[in-house]
């Protein structure tokens, strides 16, 4: 049972709020103030002079005692019908009269009278613990003056409801206009405060000032407090099931609710952008990896490995900046090579400064000179890096590049790191002289979304459609994308970090070179992401490779949205075929939301945002332990685990160990079969949602502690 005790001065709205709170939870409601008013009415009804300068306190005490002990008094605890009875007569309106309001403090101020009332109030509260009471044992809301400190000091929820004096007086005056007896709240408080304390909260009592709150806002805060108390009580009730069982340190941590932190924080910082450009295979990506201090970009001794412009957060000598790797720039090319060159030009246009990489071993070429013309037209500061100058004896190789007119050429070895520090010093100096800063470090608070699928399903096309620009190279050639491409995209007023990945091949162990490293980067991108948009080419039959990609995202524990691209190419027969496949091939992810769209035309891409939000909300969702165990208790009672070997495993306790994805740990007396776990997962999803998120359930079998 939950006991809610609400104290407070006159005019704060205790009665109306407490009644609505009781209705919300199906609790009983006890108006202790009405009990004091009934006592004053009874004394007046018995002819006692309450206007006398010296009232007979003993007579009043005896009269009030008879009122309760001889069954003259009764009060309903139904919040929808809170009537007060005297000898079976409804006196609910009579006790609100001006006459009673004027005299109630004289009666309530008598200490022995308060003792009689306190005993009666405690009796009404205790009665609600019974299953055949009005609340059927759920709880009671009692409101008045000294409820939190005297009547129910051990109540599960104790609240001091208060408000500024002028606000309370205005509310009381409004009640007077509706026929309720008028009273001076300040005078009433002064009289009552002589015998009880209700103006300041005792230890453990929550103070709620509703001077500037609406009725609904006040009620919401009280509901939250009661919900918390119910959760705590349920937790204690079910945790007691583990008493007498063998538990280790990890078990106790789980039961205590100690889990890893789930939330990311941070924001973008404005920084300068440096683009690394050059013709194919001069070592741009190798230089990028050297600057970053890790193998982030795919590198192979083959021209054209890098195709998109790929951004990375970088730092040198205490300065943060954005580093952009680009594909090799070539003139007068067609097809995919032309698209790669276009992306390099876009990178230069968007950058604040440029590192131009040339090959010292090959020397200056016509393409290098044409790149210089492109850079001059862009008007960006340029630092010239002559790569593959591996030792001091090779420094002479840099002399030729003075002819380009870009200033001092810096001899470097991207492979070994030689000269890279001096190059970065010069590049950052040029960055400081740039007109503006155009980039931001990737904000850590953005939700991270990975676009995954087998090659040529339309991942880059979808990214371009959402970004409203040609952000990634798109070509009919399967496997166009190799490096994961990060792009911040705004959808429905929210920014997302999208990661375009290389298509995942079926047999990774048979891949080599750039394709192998692209596959590794894709797996890393999935691990880095929070949500995976798994793309399928709806115009093609679903292949094992598609399902493998989907399983990879699920096994990584990421939120999932299934995207069927090229839906505009589907005829009615093909759509029916896919629906049949949904019930068979996709049975593992029936909980994931589907979005049918066309990345090329933009049809139905507006549906992605809602589906992504739903999936991530499920991924982040935490179920209170008490509510979880109450639910599993009902499930177990309705559908217990089948008998195996004459024994029936029983669930003792369950807790949600973590979110992202939701992981539940169940303590049981025996092994729970896989089929029963699937049943529990289905029931969890039906009860709490989890649409778009995998749910993990593990079972810890615990035995009785040996005596």
XYZ file of C-alpha atoms in Angstrom:
707
model
C 0.000 0.000 0.000
C 1.094 3.558 -0.750
C 0.310 6.243 1.805
C 0.382 9.819 0.581
C 0.463 12.519 3.272
C -0.129 16.109 2.199
C 0.325 18.995 4.648
C -0.069 22.657 4.073
C -1.665 25.920 5.123
C -5.177 27.029 4.190
C -5.920 27.959 0.579
C -3.194 25.934 -1.202
C -5.665 23.553 -2.841
C -4.921 20.487 -0.734
C -8.404 19.007 -0.975
C -8.965 19.405 -4.717
C -5.459 18.235 -5.581
C -5.544 15.289 -3.174
C -8.933 14.127 -4.494
C -7.721 14.197 -8.100
C -4.525 12.397 -7.118
C -6.553 9.662 -5.421
C -8.767 9.311 -8.510
C -5.711 8.960 -10.732
C -4.316 5.976 -8.820
C -7.545 4.452 -7.552
C -6.601 5.353 -3.973
C -8.824 6.244 -1.056
C -9.062 9.892 -0.009
C -9.163 11.180 3.551
C -9.967 14.828 4.228
C -8.706 15.290 7.787
C -9.715 18.943 7.734
C -13.314 17.834 7.199
C -13.003 15.701 10.327
C -12.017 18.765 12.403
C -14.850 20.762 10.847
C -17.272 17.944 11.673
C -16.134 18.082 15.300
C -16.796 21.837 15.426
C -20.236 21.321 13.851
C -21.036 18.563 16.364
C -20.050 20.730 19.305
C -22.254 23.549 18.038
C -25.022 21.028 17.365
C -24.723 19.837 20.986
C -25.194 23.417 22.236
C -21.610 24.090 23.338
C -20.748 27.788 23.385
C -17.618 28.155 21.261
C -17.756 31.970 21.414
C -17.026 32.063 25.132
C -13.794 33.760 26.153
C -12.970 30.694 28.232
C -14.262 27.543 26.523
C -14.645 24.299 28.462
C -11.893 22.201 26.884
C -12.777 19.102 28.902
C -16.406 19.237 27.824
C -15.388 19.697 24.192
C -12.919 16.799 24.423
C -15.545 14.472 25.913
C -18.124 15.530 23.304
C -15.671 14.890 20.450
C -14.694 11.547 21.987
C -18.315 10.437 22.096
C -18.748 11.629 18.502
C -16.208 9.059 17.358
C -16.439 6.231 19.867
C -20.234 5.964 19.880
C -20.459 5.726 16.077
C -22.058 9.121 15.481
C -19.372 10.014 12.930
C -18.457 8.516 9.579
C -16.618 9.807 6.518
C -16.463 8.423 2.997
C -13.007 7.805 1.514
C -14.372 7.761 -2.043
C -12.749 10.762 -3.831
C -15.802 10.988 -6.114
C -18.198 11.100 -3.140
C -16.320 12.539 -0.124
C -19.298 12.964 2.181
C -19.279 13.420 5.982
C -22.028 11.797 8.056
C -23.359 12.529 11.550
C -25.842 9.919 12.753
C -26.351 8.951 9.139
C -27.101 12.537 8.041
C -24.982 14.141 5.289
C -23.420 17.246 6.803
C -20.853 17.834 4.021
C -22.243 21.260 3.135
C -22.997 22.264 6.721
C -19.392 21.920 7.839
C -18.306 24.397 5.133
C -20.545 27.161 6.493
C -19.192 30.461 7.791
C -20.264 29.556 11.309
C -18.200 26.371 11.336
C -15.253 28.055 9.604
C -15.200 30.697 12.329
C -15.116 28.183 15.195
C -13.123 25.212 13.861
C -9.772 26.530 15.085
C -11.065 26.811 18.652
C -11.870 23.099 18.627
C -8.803 21.916 16.707
C -6.531 23.964 18.972
C -7.340 21.737 21.964
C -4.511 19.205 22.337
C -6.636 16.293 23.721
C -9.090 16.805 20.835
C -6.200 16.512 18.355
C -5.138 13.250 20.022
C -8.642 11.836 19.484
C -8.634 12.948 15.845
C -5.122 11.613 15.195
C -6.126 8.179 16.464
C -9.234 8.204 14.277
C -7.275 9.333 11.200
C -4.674 6.633 11.680
C -7.448 4.054 11.910
C -8.942 5.177 8.583
C -5.503 5.070 6.952
C -4.675 1.601 8.316
C -8.028 0.274 7.104
C -6.984 0.812 3.467
C -4.237 -1.813 3.706
C -6.940 -4.480 3.578
C -7.869 -6.105 0.306
C -11.588 -5.541 0.948
C -11.159 -1.806 1.627
C -12.246 0.929 -0.762
C -8.839 1.017 -2.488
C -8.451 -2.779 -2.272
C -5.102 -2.278 -0.602
C -3.675 0.097 -3.217
C -3.319 3.154 -1.014
C -4.750 6.340 0.432
C -4.201 10.080 0.104
C -4.607 11.912 3.409
C -4.454 15.701 3.524
C -4.596 18.192 6.372
C -2.318 20.077 8.724
C -0.009 17.692 10.587
C -0.295 14.598 8.424
C 3.381 14.358 7.401
C 4.759 14.793 10.916
C 2.216 13.354 13.333
C -0.534 11.312 11.682
C 1.571 9.500 9.057
C 5.252 10.332 9.615
C 6.263 7.044 7.925
C 4.125 7.551 4.802
C 5.749 6.593 1.484
C 5.064 10.056 0.050
C 5.120 13.149 2.240
C 4.515 16.573 0.723
C 4.229 20.072 2.113
C 1.975 21.896 -0.340
C 2.358 25.643 0.065
C 1.868 28.972 -1.697
C 2.359 32.670 -1.055
C -0.172 34.192 1.389
C -1.743 36.554 -1.151
C -2.247 33.679 -3.590
C -3.888 31.535 -0.930
C -6.184 34.367 0.179
C -7.266 34.969 -3.410
C -8.105 31.295 -3.831
C -10.076 31.246 -0.569
C -11.988 34.360 -1.594
C -12.876 32.674 -4.865
C -14.215 29.690 -2.949
C -16.308 32.062 -0.821
C -17.961 33.405 -3.950
C -18.993 29.833 -4.746
C -20.771 29.438 -1.427
C -17.926 28.181 0.775
C -17.436 29.939 4.069
C -15.007 32.821 3.886
C -11.995 32.924 6.156
C -8.836 34.899 6.756
C -6.116 32.373 5.850
C -3.422 34.239 7.769
C -5.543 34.289 10.923
C -6.418 30.621 10.510
C -2.737 29.699 10.047
C -1.713 31.658 13.159
C -4.279 29.863 15.300
C -3.511 26.388 13.999
C 0.249 26.900 14.149
C 0.005 27.117 17.932
C -0.599 23.376 18.126
C 0.954 21.989 14.928
C 3.695 22.780 12.471
C 2.720 22.944 8.819
C 4.528 25.996 7.450
C 7.967 24.389 7.086
C 8.820 20.923 5.830
C 10.212 18.339 8.222
C 13.106 16.083 7.234
C 12.151 13.832 4.347
C 9.146 15.950 3.351
C 9.057 17.368 -0.183
C 8.092 21.038 -0.408
C 5.923 21.947 -3.401
C 5.170 25.658 -3.872
C 2.280 25.972 -6.308
C 1.972 29.780 -6.234
C 2.842 29.957 -9.924
C 1.634 26.515 -10.970
C -1.635 25.541 -12.565
C -3.734 22.830 -11.011
C -2.599 20.393 -13.704
C 1.075 21.203 -13.144
C 0.729 20.684 -9.400
C -1.024 17.377 -9.984
C 1.646 16.194 -12.439
C 4.393 16.762 -9.895
C 2.488 14.847 -7.233
C 1.805 11.987 -9.659
C 5.525 11.761 -10.381
C 6.290 11.481 -6.658
C 3.721 8.714 -6.198
C 4.970 6.848 -9.287
C 8.458 6.921 -7.808
C 7.175 5.564 -4.493
C 5.254 2.762 -6.223
C 8.364 1.846 -8.196
C 10.472 1.758 -5.021
C 7.920 -0.342 -3.154
C 7.609 -2.810 -6.021
C 11.384 -2.995 -6.278
C 11.716 -3.858 -2.577
C 8.890 -6.394 -2.806
C 10.428 -8.306 -5.705
C 14.018 -7.940 -4.558
C 12.970 -9.750 -1.381
C 12.427 -12.847 -3.562
C 16.211 -13.190 -3.782
C 16.671 -13.513 -0.040
C 18.178 -16.872 0.745
C 19.751 -17.309 -2.719
C 23.444 -17.347 -3.565
C 24.446 -13.942 -5.048
C 27.828 -12.623 -6.167
C 29.136 -9.059 -6.318
C 27.981 -8.533 -9.910
C 24.485 -9.682 -8.962
C 24.302 -7.148 -6.157
C 25.448 -4.360 -8.480
C 22.704 -5.264 -10.946
C 20.083 -5.362 -8.217
C 21.275 -2.023 -6.906
C 20.866 -0.576 -10.387
C 24.514 0.281 -11.045
C 25.022 0.492 -14.808
C 27.175 2.287 -17.282
C 26.463 5.852 -18.245
C 24.320 6.020 -21.362
C 24.249 9.611 -22.403
C 26.600 11.412 -24.715
C 27.229 15.119 -24.391
C 29.059 17.835 -26.191
C 28.638 20.348 -28.937
C 30.316 21.456 -32.107
C 33.236 23.877 -31.951
C 33.887 26.197 -34.879
C 37.246 25.416 -36.466
C 39.141 25.916 -39.699
C 39.041 23.401 -42.556
C 42.120 22.127 -44.416
C 41.588 20.121 -47.594
C 44.277 17.710 -48.824
C 44.296 17.609 -52.642
C 46.496 16.243 -55.408
C 46.447 13.901 -58.329
C 45.841 10.161 -57.799
C 48.272 8.029 -55.795
C 50.542 10.829 -54.514
C 49.943 9.779 -50.889
C 47.110 12.068 -49.745
C 45.335 9.448 -47.611
C 48.671 8.270 -46.194
C 49.365 11.866 -45.124
C 45.877 12.129 -43.612
C 46.454 8.965 -41.579
C 49.836 10.323 -40.444
C 48.271 13.595 -39.263
C 45.444 11.769 -37.469
C 47.787 9.270 -35.864
C 45.645 6.314 -36.910
C 44.670 4.395 -40.036
C 41.392 6.175 -40.708
C 41.521 6.465 -44.506
C 41.705 3.453 -46.802
C 45.191 3.270 -48.359
C 46.405 1.051 -51.204
C 49.208 1.395 -53.739
C 46.656 1.810 -56.508
C 45.378 5.051 -58.047
C 41.793 6.061 -57.250
C 41.304 4.309 -53.907
C 39.801 7.416 -52.256
C 36.670 8.573 -54.085
C 34.633 10.794 -51.787
C 35.658 13.817 -49.777
C 35.953 12.508 -46.222
C 36.188 14.770 -43.161
C 38.033 14.029 -39.921
C 38.467 15.899 -36.639
C 42.174 16.657 -36.186
C 44.502 18.454 -33.776
C 48.050 19.773 -33.988
C 50.021 21.759 -31.400
C 46.860 22.526 -29.439
C 44.882 23.696 -32.477
C 41.726 21.820 -33.524
C 40.819 21.754 -37.201
C 38.833 19.814 -39.762
C 40.920 17.709 -42.159
C 39.360 16.698 -45.482
C 40.759 13.836 -47.557
C 39.848 13.914 -51.250
C 40.038 11.665 -54.256
C 42.703 12.197 -56.877
C 42.061 15.196 -59.174
C 42.416 14.637 -62.877
C 41.543 16.762 -65.880
C 39.465 15.729 -68.895
C 38.186 12.495 -67.366
C 34.774 10.869 -67.590
C 32.561 8.598 -65.522
C 33.492 7.877 -61.933
C 36.870 9.654 -62.287
C 35.034 12.841 -63.218
C 32.777 12.533 -60.165
C 35.826 12.021 -57.933
C 37.508 15.122 -59.358
C 34.302 17.120 -58.804
C 34.250 16.120 -55.141
C 37.863 17.296 -54.786
C 36.920 20.665 -56.288
C 33.971 20.950 -53.893
C 36.337 20.222 -50.993
C 38.628 23.066 -52.096
C 35.702 25.446 -52.443
C 34.448 24.648 -48.931
C 37.874 24.642 -47.248
C 39.660 27.558 -45.609
C 43.148 26.359 -46.588
C 44.660 23.649 -48.784
C 47.556 21.218 -48.542
C 48.576 20.397 -52.127
C 50.404 17.054 -52.274
C 52.753 16.178 -55.142
C 54.970 13.155 -55.773
C 58.675 14.032 -55.412
C 59.770 10.726 -56.971
C 57.860 11.318 -60.199
C 58.389 15.068 -60.362
C 56.156 17.815 -61.634
C 53.443 16.836 -64.132
C 50.981 18.647 -66.376
C 48.175 17.561 -64.018
C 49.984 19.218 -61.089
C 50.112 22.500 -63.057
C 46.399 22.269 -63.889
C 45.596 21.658 -60.212
C 47.552 24.827 -59.376
C 45.369 26.779 -61.814
C 42.279 25.359 -60.100
C 43.632 26.322 -56.674
C 44.477 29.867 -57.779
C 40.966 30.279 -59.135
C 39.600 29.181 -55.747
C 41.691 31.849 -53.997
C 42.530 29.677 -50.942
C 45.921 29.732 -49.158
C 47.969 26.727 -50.263
C 50.778 24.821 -48.525
C 52.809 22.669 -50.918
C 53.828 19.189 -49.721
C 56.343 17.207 -51.770
C 55.758 13.621 -50.675
C 58.073 10.607 -50.820
C 61.142 12.624 -49.774
C 62.198 9.888 -47.386
C 65.608 11.197 -46.287
C 67.854 14.268 -46.312
C 69.625 13.048 -49.448
C 66.325 13.330 -51.343
C 65.645 16.944 -50.368
C 66.842 18.063 -53.798
C 63.602 16.616 -55.194
C 61.685 19.584 -53.777
C 63.628 22.193 -55.819
C 61.679 21.551 -59.025
C 58.368 22.491 -57.412
C 59.359 26.099 -56.778
C 58.259 26.568 -60.390
C 54.609 26.140 -59.362
C 54.706 29.551 -57.683
C 53.090 28.398 -54.453
C 55.946 29.361 -52.177
C 58.256 27.007 -50.303
C 57.746 23.310 -51.063
C 57.948 21.162 -47.912
C 59.690 17.838 -48.414
C 57.870 15.144 -46.414
C 57.499 11.413 -46.090
C 53.873 10.649 -45.280
C 54.774 7.010 -44.838
C 57.488 7.631 -42.215
C 56.372 10.990 -40.786
C 59.460 12.938 -41.872
C 58.799 16.679 -42.226
C 55.068 16.416 -41.474
C 55.362 18.583 -38.357
C 56.910 21.491 -40.278
C 54.257 21.092 -42.972
C 51.446 21.290 -40.403
C 52.992 24.348 -38.753
C 52.982 26.107 -42.130
C 49.450 24.916 -42.994
C 48.034 26.148 -39.702
C 49.779 29.504 -40.152
C 48.045 29.822 -43.510
C 44.781 28.784 -41.884
C 45.076 31.622 -39.365
C 45.402 34.115 -42.226
C 42.316 32.748 -43.986
C 39.263 34.973 -44.246
C 36.971 32.735 -42.233
C 36.511 29.419 -40.488
C 33.984 27.240 -42.200
C 33.920 24.016 -40.256
C 32.854 22.521 -36.976
C 34.219 19.643 -35.014
C 31.659 16.883 -35.092
C 29.307 17.486 -32.131
C 29.294 14.470 -29.858
C 25.625 14.952 -28.955
C 24.375 14.267 -32.502
C 22.562 10.987 -33.038
C 24.778 8.865 -35.283
C 23.179 7.020 -38.198
C 25.025 4.500 -40.382
C 23.811 3.770 -43.909
C 24.566 0.073 -44.467
C 23.738 -2.481 -47.106
C 25.316 -4.543 -49.823
C 26.967 -2.677 -52.693
C 24.833 -0.585 -55.074
C 21.607 -0.526 -53.045
C 21.542 3.278 -53.036
C 23.233 4.330 -49.784
C 25.137 7.255 -51.284
C 22.112 8.274 -53.360
C 20.019 8.443 -50.198
C 22.691 10.518 -48.444
C 22.779 12.938 -51.361
C 18.993 13.166 -51.387
C 18.822 13.937 -47.674
C 21.731 16.408 -47.868
C 20.199 18.087 -50.946
C 23.627 18.052 -52.638
C 26.007 15.663 -54.365
C 27.793 14.743 -51.147
C 28.951 11.268 -52.146
C 30.141 9.894 -55.450
C 27.330 7.903 -57.076
C 27.965 5.490 -59.932
C 26.382 2.340 -61.320
C 29.643 0.590 -60.496
C 29.105 -1.557 -57.402
C 31.423 -0.643 -54.527
C 31.852 3.033 -55.443
C 32.055 4.158 -51.801
C 35.140 2.998 -49.900
C 35.698 5.397 -46.997
C 32.859 6.088 -44.531
C 31.563 9.583 -45.319
C 30.260 11.675 -42.401
C 27.670 14.341 -43.087
C 25.544 16.427 -40.715
C 22.002 16.495 -42.100
C 18.982 18.386 -40.791
C 15.642 16.556 -40.857
C 12.451 17.979 -39.376
C 14.413 20.532 -37.383
C 16.875 18.040 -35.886
C 20.521 17.543 -36.873
C 21.789 14.008 -37.476
C 25.265 12.676 -38.205
C 24.926 10.344 -41.189
C 27.704 7.897 -42.038
C 27.704 6.585 -45.603
C 29.552 3.268 -45.661
C 30.999 0.936 -48.220
C 28.784 -1.944 -49.261
C 29.381 -5.045 -47.147
C 30.585 -8.032 -49.185
C 29.504 -11.567 -48.375
C 32.888 -13.195 -47.861
C 35.233 -10.809 -46.148
C 38.076 -13.340 -45.922
C 38.247 -13.404 -49.713
C 38.578 -9.622 -50.023
C 41.894 -7.916 -50.498
C 43.386 -4.454 -50.741
C 41.043 -1.471 -50.698
C 37.889 -3.625 -50.533
C 39.154 -5.407 -47.420
C 39.951 -2.179 -45.576
C 36.667 -0.653 -46.733
C 34.846 -3.595 -45.180
C 36.694 -3.096 -41.898
C 35.811 0.631 -41.936
C 32.163 -0.243 -42.514
C 32.107 -2.550 -39.508
C 33.747 0.174 -37.427
C 31.133 2.682 -38.663
C 28.342 0.372 -37.488
C 29.986 0.134 -34.067
C 30.325 3.944 -33.965
C 26.707 4.508 -34.957
C 23.643 4.380 -32.741
C 21.165 3.573 -35.462
C 21.594 1.613 -38.672
C 19.524 2.350 -41.762
C 19.714 -1.039 -43.468
C 19.093 -0.532 -47.175
C 17.691 -3.093 -49.596
C 17.236 -2.832 -53.326
C 13.530 -3.607 -53.577
C 13.753 -4.034 -57.345
C 16.089 -7.026 -56.889
C 15.441 -10.355 -55.110
C 16.499 -10.359 -51.467
C 19.847 -12.128 -51.295
C 21.641 -13.898 -48.460
C 24.078 -11.016 -48.522
C 21.253 -8.584 -47.655
C 20.231 -10.658 -44.664
C 23.860 -10.949 -43.532
C 24.224 -7.178 -43.544
C 21.016 -6.856 -41.557
C 22.190 -9.450 -39.036
C 25.498 -7.647 -38.642
C 23.688 -4.470 -37.563
C 21.368 -6.402 -35.225
C 24.248 -8.351 -33.662
C 26.029 -5.046 -33.032
C 23.038 -4.060 -30.870
C 22.121 -0.987 -32.910
C 18.680 0.502 -33.383
C 17.345 -0.542 -36.787
C 15.210 0.952 -39.545
C 14.775 -1.171 -42.666
C 14.778 0.897 -45.851
C 13.520 -0.609 -49.099
C 14.952 1.608 -51.822
C 13.887 1.823 -55.480
C 10.279 1.141 -54.489
C 9.191 3.177 -57.505
C 10.533 0.377 -59.724
C 8.298 -2.250 -58.083
C 5.188 -3.650 -59.752
C 2.261 -5.151 -57.857
C 3.548 -8.701 -58.178
C 6.959 -7.741 -56.795
C 5.365 -5.984 -53.841
C 3.302 -9.049 -52.986
C 6.436 -11.183 -53.258
C 8.250 -8.956 -50.797
C 5.359 -9.082 -48.349
C 5.537 -12.885 -48.392
C 9.264 -12.706 -47.754
C 8.642 -10.407 -44.792
C 6.914 -13.186 -42.883
C 9.743 -15.666 -43.525
C 13.142 -14.127 -44.229
C 12.649 -11.147 -41.942
C 11.139 -12.969 -38.965
C 14.157 -12.010 -36.872
C 13.453 -8.279 -37.218
C 9.683 -8.014 -37.348
C 10.063 -5.435 -34.587
C 11.903 -3.059 -36.912
C 10.004 -0.374 -38.787
C 9.983 -0.483 -42.589
C 10.216 2.546 -44.847
C 9.617 2.122 -48.576
C 11.142 4.973 -50.575
C 13.027 6.118 -53.631
C 16.403 7.715 -52.911
C 16.632 8.924 -56.511
C 13.350 10.879 -56.544
C 13.009 11.607 -52.806
C 9.642 9.796 -52.613
C 8.740 8.984 -48.984
C 12.153 10.046 -47.643
C 10.205 12.357 -45.316
C 9.076 9.241 -43.417
C 12.588 8.417 -42.279
C 12.820 10.993 -39.503
C 9.832 9.665 -37.525
C 10.966 6.056 -37.900
C 14.486 6.962 -36.740
C 13.157 8.865 -33.724
C 10.950 5.934 -32.717
C 13.798 3.444 -33.009
C 16.209 5.552 -30.948
C 13.590 6.254 -28.266
C 13.168 2.497 -27.927
C 16.933 2.029 -27.916
C 17.227 4.521 -25.038
C 14.168 3.291 -23.128
C 14.495 2.217 -19.497
C 11.766 0.310 -17.658
C 11.562 0.903 -13.879
C 12.537 -2.219 -11.980
C 9.331 -2.349 -9.980
C 7.141 -2.027 -13.050
C 9.216 -4.654 -14.873
C 8.870 -7.198 -12.085
C 5.167 -6.532 -11.633
C 4.695 -7.165 -15.350
C 6.780 -10.362 -15.345
C 4.892 -11.531 -12.267
C 1.613 -11.276 -14.185
C 3.112 -12.995 -17.232
C 4.544 -15.824 -15.161
C 1.263 -16.350 -13.340
C -0.689 -16.496 -16.618
C 1.873 -18.558 -18.575
C 4.410 -20.299 -16.318
C 7.491 -21.973 -17.734
C 6.803 -25.577 -18.834
C 7.812 -28.384 -16.530
C 11.117 -30.004 -17.412
C 12.228 -33.123 -15.529
C 9.566 -32.560 -12.924
C 10.880 -29.078 -12.128
C 9.504 -25.709 -13.101
C 11.919 -22.755 -13.233
C 10.570 -19.676 -11.524
C 11.508 -16.030 -12.143
C 12.681 -14.482 -8.881
C 13.666 -10.986 -9.964
C 14.451 -9.018 -13.107
C 16.190 -5.743 -13.809
C 17.180 -3.730 -16.850
C 20.950 -3.797 -16.732
C 21.502 -1.187 -19.432
C 20.086 0.686 -22.373
C 21.440 1.133 -25.904
C 20.279 -1.544 -26.534
C 17.880 -2.512 -23.722
C 19.385 -5.440 -21.868
C 17.416 -7.331 -19.234
C 18.826 -9.705 -16.665
C 16.464 -12.274 -15.128
C 17.285 -14.146 -11.924
C 15.574 -17.541 -11.972
C 15.604 -20.803 -10.066
C 16.452 -22.727 -13.241
C 17.332 -22.431 -16.921
C 14.728 -20.647 -19.074
C 14.393 -22.288 -22.466
C 14.969 -20.277 -25.635
C 11.314 -20.527 -26.605
C 10.204 -19.067 -23.276
C 12.748 -16.252 -23.627
C 11.308 -15.418 -27.043
C 7.860 -15.402 -25.450
C 9.085 -13.003 -22.744
C 10.643 -10.745 -25.410
C 7.359 -10.640 -27.366
C 5.455 -9.778 -24.225
C 7.975 -7.074 -23.293
C 7.584 -5.523 -26.738
C 3.787 -5.644 -26.566
C 3.751 -4.053 -23.123
C 6.534 -1.456 -23.407
C 7.103 -0.985 -27.149
C 10.786 -1.203 -28.155
C 9.898 -0.723 -31.809
C 13.066 -0.543 -33.846
C 15.428 -1.727 -31.120
C 16.871 -5.158 -30.393
C 16.109 -6.484 -26.916
C 18.651 -8.655 -25.119
C 17.608 -11.049 -22.346
C 20.062 -12.981 -20.215
C 19.242 -15.378 -17.397
C 21.179 -15.932 -14.198
C 20.303 -19.223 -12.504
C 20.666 -18.951 -8.750
C 20.340 -21.660 -6.135
C 19.238 -21.551 -2.515
C 21.955 -20.575 -0.085
C 23.171 -23.600 1.870
C 22.629 -23.363 5.569
